Amino acid sequence: KYFSKTRTIEGSVQASRTSGEMSLYEFLNDIEEGSEQLTNLNHEAFEDLLLTSLVTVPSDAKDDNIRVFRDQNKLISIDNDRAFASMIVFDEKNNCHNIEGKNVLFLMKDLMEKPFSVSTTKKILNLNPVAFMLDCIKALQDQERRYPDQKKRIQGEISHQEEQESYFPSKYIPGLFWTLLTRIETIQAEFKDCKFVTPHDLLHKL
C-alpha cells in the first residue's frame, strides 16, 4: 500500500535499491558554482549510460533522473520506464518534426565530442549483437517466471485472471527487439569503420 493525499491505495511501486548521493542536476549546479568540473565525471560510466540510451532511447532522461555516486562520480539512470521512443517523430497535425528521445547526456558537449575510451571500444567490438539480444530475451523470460511466484509469496494465492492482469514485465510491441538489434549492429559497425568514434558521431548516425 502507498499513501495519497486522501486515502490509502493498493498498487505496485517501482523502486531501486540505491540512487546515488545526488542528482546530475545538483552536480551541474556545482559546476556552475565552480566546485566541480564536468571532466570529473567517470567517463566510462558516462559512455555506458550513453550507449544504453542510444539503444533504448528514453524520452524522460532529464537531469533529475540521472544520479551521481560521489565516491567515483559514476552515473546511473533511474525512473527510466519511459523508454523505447523514437529519436524524431513526425507530427502530422502540425506538419512538423518533434524530438521524442530526450536525454540530458546529449547536451554535454565536452563529453559528447570526446572519443570513446579504449576499454569501451573493445567491449563494443567484442560484442555479439545476436547473442546479446538472446540473453536479454532469456532474462525477461526468467523474470516473467519468477514474478507470479514472488507475488504469491507476498500476497498469498491469487487467481489465474489476477495473475494475467499483473503480468510483468510489460509486453513489447512487435518488431521492438529487431529494432534494438539493428541499433546495436549500427553502433558496432561505426566502431569498426572509424578509428576514433565520439558519442556525437553515434547520435548523428542513429
Tab-separated table of C-alpha atoms in Angstrom:
chain	number	residue	atom	x	y	z
A	1	LYS	CA	0.000	0.000	0.000
A	2	TYR	CA	1.076	3.571	-0.523
A	3	PHE	CA	-0.462	6.816	0.675
A	4	SER	CA	-2.141	9.537	-1.365
A	5	LYS	CA	-3.390	12.832	-0.013
A	6	THR	CA	-6.832	11.477	0.787
A	7	ARG	CA	-6.686	7.700	1.007
A	8	THR	CA	-4.558	4.570	1.044
A	9	ILE	CA	-4.307	2.819	-2.334
A	10	GLU	CA	-3.117	-0.696	-3.031
A	11	GLY	CA	-0.811	-0.998	-6.007
A	12	SER	CA	2.628	-1.802	-7.358
A	13	VAL	CA	5.542	0.511	-6.672
A	14	GLN	CA	8.737	0.653	-8.732
A	15	ALA	CA	11.842	1.214	-6.646
A	16	SER	CA	15.609	0.831	-6.885
A	17	ARG	CA	17.984	-0.276	-4.163
A	18	THR	CA	20.103	2.853	-4.404
A	19	SER	CA	20.017	6.047	-6.415
A	20	GLY	CA	23.336	7.723	-5.752
A	21	GLU	CA	24.103	10.587	-3.422
A	22	MET	CA	22.989	13.428	-5.710
A	23	SER	CA	21.212	14.135	-8.970
A	24	LEU	CA	23.008	15.186	-12.121
A	25	TYR	CA	21.081	18.448	-11.768
A	26	GLU	CA	22.844	19.119	-8.462
A	27	PHE	CA	26.189	18.094	-9.941
A	28	LEU	CA	25.721	20.533	-12.837
A	29	ASN	CA	24.881	23.277	-10.347
A	30	ASP	CA	28.176	22.565	-8.595
A	31	ILE	CA	29.927	23.007	-11.953
A	32	GLU	CA	28.305	26.419	-12.385
A	33	GLU	CA	29.455	27.398	-8.900
A	34	GLY	CA	32.999	26.263	-9.683
A	35	SER	CA	33.183	23.491	-7.086
A	36	GLU	CA	33.069	20.706	-9.692
A	37	GLN	CA	34.149	20.035	-13.273
A	38	LEU	CA	32.331	18.094	-15.955
A	39	THR	CA	35.514	16.178	-16.725
A	40	ASN	CA	35.437	14.780	-13.183
A	41	LEU	CA	32.511	12.549	-14.105
A	42	ASN	CA	33.530	8.943	-14.609
A	43	HIS	CA	33.984	8.856	-18.384
A	44	GLU	CA	33.434	5.125	-18.811
A	45	ALA	CA	30.210	5.259	-16.778
A	46	PHE	CA	29.049	8.124	-18.977
A	47	GLU	CA	29.866	6.065	-22.075
A	48	ASP	CA	27.965	3.023	-20.788
A	49	LEU	CA	24.869	5.076	-19.998
A	50	LEU	CA	25.123	6.945	-23.298
A	51	LEU	CA	25.342	3.723	-25.325
A	52	THR	CA	22.404	2.253	-23.436
A	53	SER	CA	20.432	5.416	-24.151
A	54	LEU	CA	21.189	5.216	-27.871
A	55	VAL	CA	19.781	1.688	-27.950
A	56	THR	CA	16.745	2.064	-25.665
A	57	VAL	CA	16.028	5.778	-26.440
A	58	PRO	CA	14.477	7.054	-23.189
A	59	SER	CA	12.113	10.009	-23.542
A	60	ASP	CA	12.447	11.290	-19.984
A	61	ALA	CA	16.190	11.196	-19.219
A	62	LYS	CA	16.297	14.606	-17.578
A	63	ASP	CA	18.960	15.670	-15.103
A	64	ASP	CA	16.980	14.632	-12.008
A	65	ASN	CA	16.543	11.104	-13.414
A	66	ILE	CA	20.294	10.575	-13.591
A	67	ARG	CA	22.128	10.119	-10.304
A	68	VAL	CA	25.779	10.594	-9.382
A	69	PHE	CA	27.755	8.451	-6.942
A	70	ARG	CA	30.121	10.921	-5.301
A	71	ASP	CA	32.892	8.458	-4.411
A	72	GLN	CA	33.754	7.735	-8.066
A	73	ASN	CA	31.394	10.200	-9.818
A	74	LYS	CA	29.671	7.327	-11.623
A	75	LEU	CA	26.312	7.835	-13.293
A	76	ILE	CA	23.206	5.673	-13.116
A	77	SER	CA	19.754	6.161	-14.610
A	78	ILE	CA	16.564	5.939	-12.542
A	79	ASP	CA	12.847	6.248	-13.316
A	80	ASN	CA	13.563	5.078	-16.861
A	81	ASP	CA	10.254	3.377	-17.594
A	82	ARG	CA	9.603	5.822	-20.447
A	83	ALA	CA	11.885	4.190	-22.997
A	84	PHE	CA	11.853	2.675	-26.495
A	85	ALA	CA	10.902	6.013	-28.016
A	86	SER	CA	11.780	7.260	-31.494
A	87	MET	CA	14.556	9.811	-31.822
A	88	ILE	CA	12.400	12.018	-34.053
A	89	VAL	CA	8.678	11.744	-34.795
A	90	PHE	CA	6.572	13.483	-37.409
A	91	ASP	CA	3.554	15.432	-36.158
A	92	GLU	CA	1.020	15.137	-38.960
A	93	LYS	CA	-1.400	17.533	-37.300
A	94	ASN	CA	1.094	20.403	-37.160
A	95	ASN	CA	3.187	19.232	-40.126
A	96	CYS	CA	6.464	19.298	-38.196
A	97	HIS	CA	9.065	17.012	-36.657
A	98	ASN	CA	9.493	16.686	-32.903
A	99	ILE	CA	12.247	15.183	-30.784
A	100	GLU	CA	10.892	12.246	-28.780
A	101	GLY	CA	14.163	10.818	-27.464
A	102	LYS	CA	15.035	13.366	-24.791
A	103	ASN	CA	18.283	12.893	-22.896
A	104	VAL	CA	20.339	15.428	-20.972
A	105	LEU	CA	23.505	13.453	-21.738
A	106	PHE	CA	23.222	14.529	-25.380
A	107	LEU	CA	23.660	18.160	-24.267
A	108	MET	CA	27.034	17.641	-22.556
A	109	LYS	CA	29.144	18.971	-25.406
A	110	ASP	CA	32.588	18.278	-23.943
A	111	LEU	CA	31.805	14.621	-23.243
A	112	MET	CA	29.782	14.117	-26.417
A	113	GLU	CA	32.748	15.186	-28.547
A	114	LYS	CA	35.336	13.143	-26.665
A	115	PRO	CA	36.311	9.835	-28.356
A	116	PHE	CA	35.211	6.650	-26.640
A	117	SER	CA	37.778	5.069	-24.355
A	118	VAL	CA	39.819	2.060	-25.421
A	119	SER	CA	38.033	-0.207	-22.930
A	120	THR	CA	34.581	0.777	-24.202
A	121	THR	CA	35.714	0.381	-27.810
A	122	LYS	CA	36.977	-3.145	-27.127
A	123	LYS	CA	33.749	-4.001	-25.314
A	124	ILE	CA	31.647	-2.950	-28.318
A	125	LEU	CA	33.864	-4.634	-30.901
A	126	ASN	CA	33.842	-7.917	-28.959
A	127	LEU	CA	30.069	-7.882	-28.542
A	128	ASN	CA	27.976	-10.449	-30.363
A	129	PRO	CA	24.734	-8.497	-31.006
A	130	VAL	CA	22.568	-11.572	-31.638
A	131	ALA	CA	23.830	-13.413	-28.556
A	132	PHE	CA	23.396	-10.235	-26.512
A	133	MET	CA	19.745	-9.857	-27.570
A	134	LEU	CA	19.056	-13.537	-26.901
A	135	ASP	CA	20.491	-13.085	-23.392
A	136	CYS	CA	18.162	-10.109	-22.879
A	137	ILE	CA	15.124	-12.090	-24.018
A	138	LYS	CA	16.131	-15.016	-21.783
A	139	ALA	CA	16.468	-12.652	-18.800
A	140	LEU	CA	12.969	-11.290	-19.452
A	141	GLN	CA	11.547	-14.801	-19.667
A	142	ASP	CA	13.235	-15.743	-16.397
A	143	GLN	CA	11.789	-12.647	-14.736
A	144	GLU	CA	8.308	-13.459	-16.018
A	145	ARG	CA	8.552	-16.929	-14.464
A	146	ARG	CA	9.749	-15.565	-11.123
A	147	TYR	CA	7.265	-12.755	-10.742
A	148	PRO	CA	3.981	-14.672	-10.188
A	149	ASP	CA	5.671	-16.927	-7.617
A	150	GLN	CA	7.104	-13.923	-5.799
A	151	LYS	CA	3.731	-12.235	-5.766
A	152	LYS	CA	2.073	-15.355	-4.349
A	153	ARG	CA	4.637	-15.447	-1.546
A	154	ILE	CA	3.997	-11.818	-0.699
A	155	GLN	CA	0.231	-11.630	-1.121
A	156	GLY	CA	-0.884	-15.227	-0.910
A	157	GLU	CA	-2.614	-17.274	-3.584
A	158	ILE	CA	-4.078	-15.297	-6.474
A	159	SER	CA	-6.450	-16.292	-9.241
A	160	HIS	CA	-5.319	-17.025	-12.779
A	161	GLN	CA	-7.079	-13.888	-14.003
A	162	GLU	CA	-5.319	-11.688	-11.450
A	163	GLU	CA	-2.014	-13.293	-12.355
A	164	GLN	CA	-2.522	-12.462	-16.034
A	165	GLU	CA	-3.540	-8.885	-15.241
A	166	SER	CA	-0.363	-8.318	-13.224
A	167	TYR	CA	1.919	-9.812	-15.881
A	168	PHE	CA	5.464	-8.482	-15.603
A	169	PRO	CA	7.366	-7.198	-17.463
A	170	SER	CA	5.103	-5.416	-19.905
A	171	LYS	CA	4.579	-6.986	-23.295
A	172	TYR	CA	6.551	-5.280	-26.048
A	173	ILE	CA	5.288	-4.187	-29.437
A	174	PRO	CA	6.102	-6.495	-32.372
A	175	GLY	CA	9.428	-5.717	-34.005
A	176	LEU	CA	10.942	-3.950	-30.992
A	177	PHE	CA	13.763	-6.438	-30.466
A	178	TRP	CA	14.618	-6.319	-34.151
A	179	THR	CA	14.870	-2.515	-33.822
A	180	LEU	CA	17.161	-2.829	-30.786
A	181	LEU	CA	19.332	-5.382	-32.594
A	182	THR	CA	19.640	-3.071	-35.603
A	183	ARG	CA	20.726	-0.183	-33.384
A	184	ILE	CA	23.376	-2.309	-31.697
A	185	GLU	CA	24.689	-3.508	-35.059
A	186	THR	CA	24.788	0.086	-36.354
A	187	ILE	CA	26.801	1.187	-33.317
A	188	GLN	CA	29.215	-1.719	-33.703
A	189	ALA	CA	29.658	-1.018	-37.428
A	190	GLU	CA	30.601	2.591	-36.667
A	191	PHE	CA	33.303	1.414	-34.258
A	192	LYS	CA	34.618	-0.966	-36.913
A	193	ASP	CA	34.691	1.691	-39.634
A	194	CYS	CA	36.243	4.542	-37.652
A	195	LYS	CA	39.382	4.562	-35.537
A	196	PHE	CA	38.061	7.241	-33.213
A	197	VAL	CA	34.332	7.408	-32.511
A	198	THR	CA	32.590	10.027	-30.381
A	199	PRO	CA	29.126	9.885	-28.799
A	200	HIS	CA	28.138	12.739	-31.125
A	201	ASP	CA	29.105	10.576	-34.134
A	202	LEU	CA	26.799	7.800	-32.951
A	203	LEU	CA	23.938	10.180	-32.155
A	204	HIS	CA	24.194	11.575	-35.679
A	205	LYS	CA	24.349	8.065	-37.155
A	206	LEU	CA	21.261	6.851	-35.310
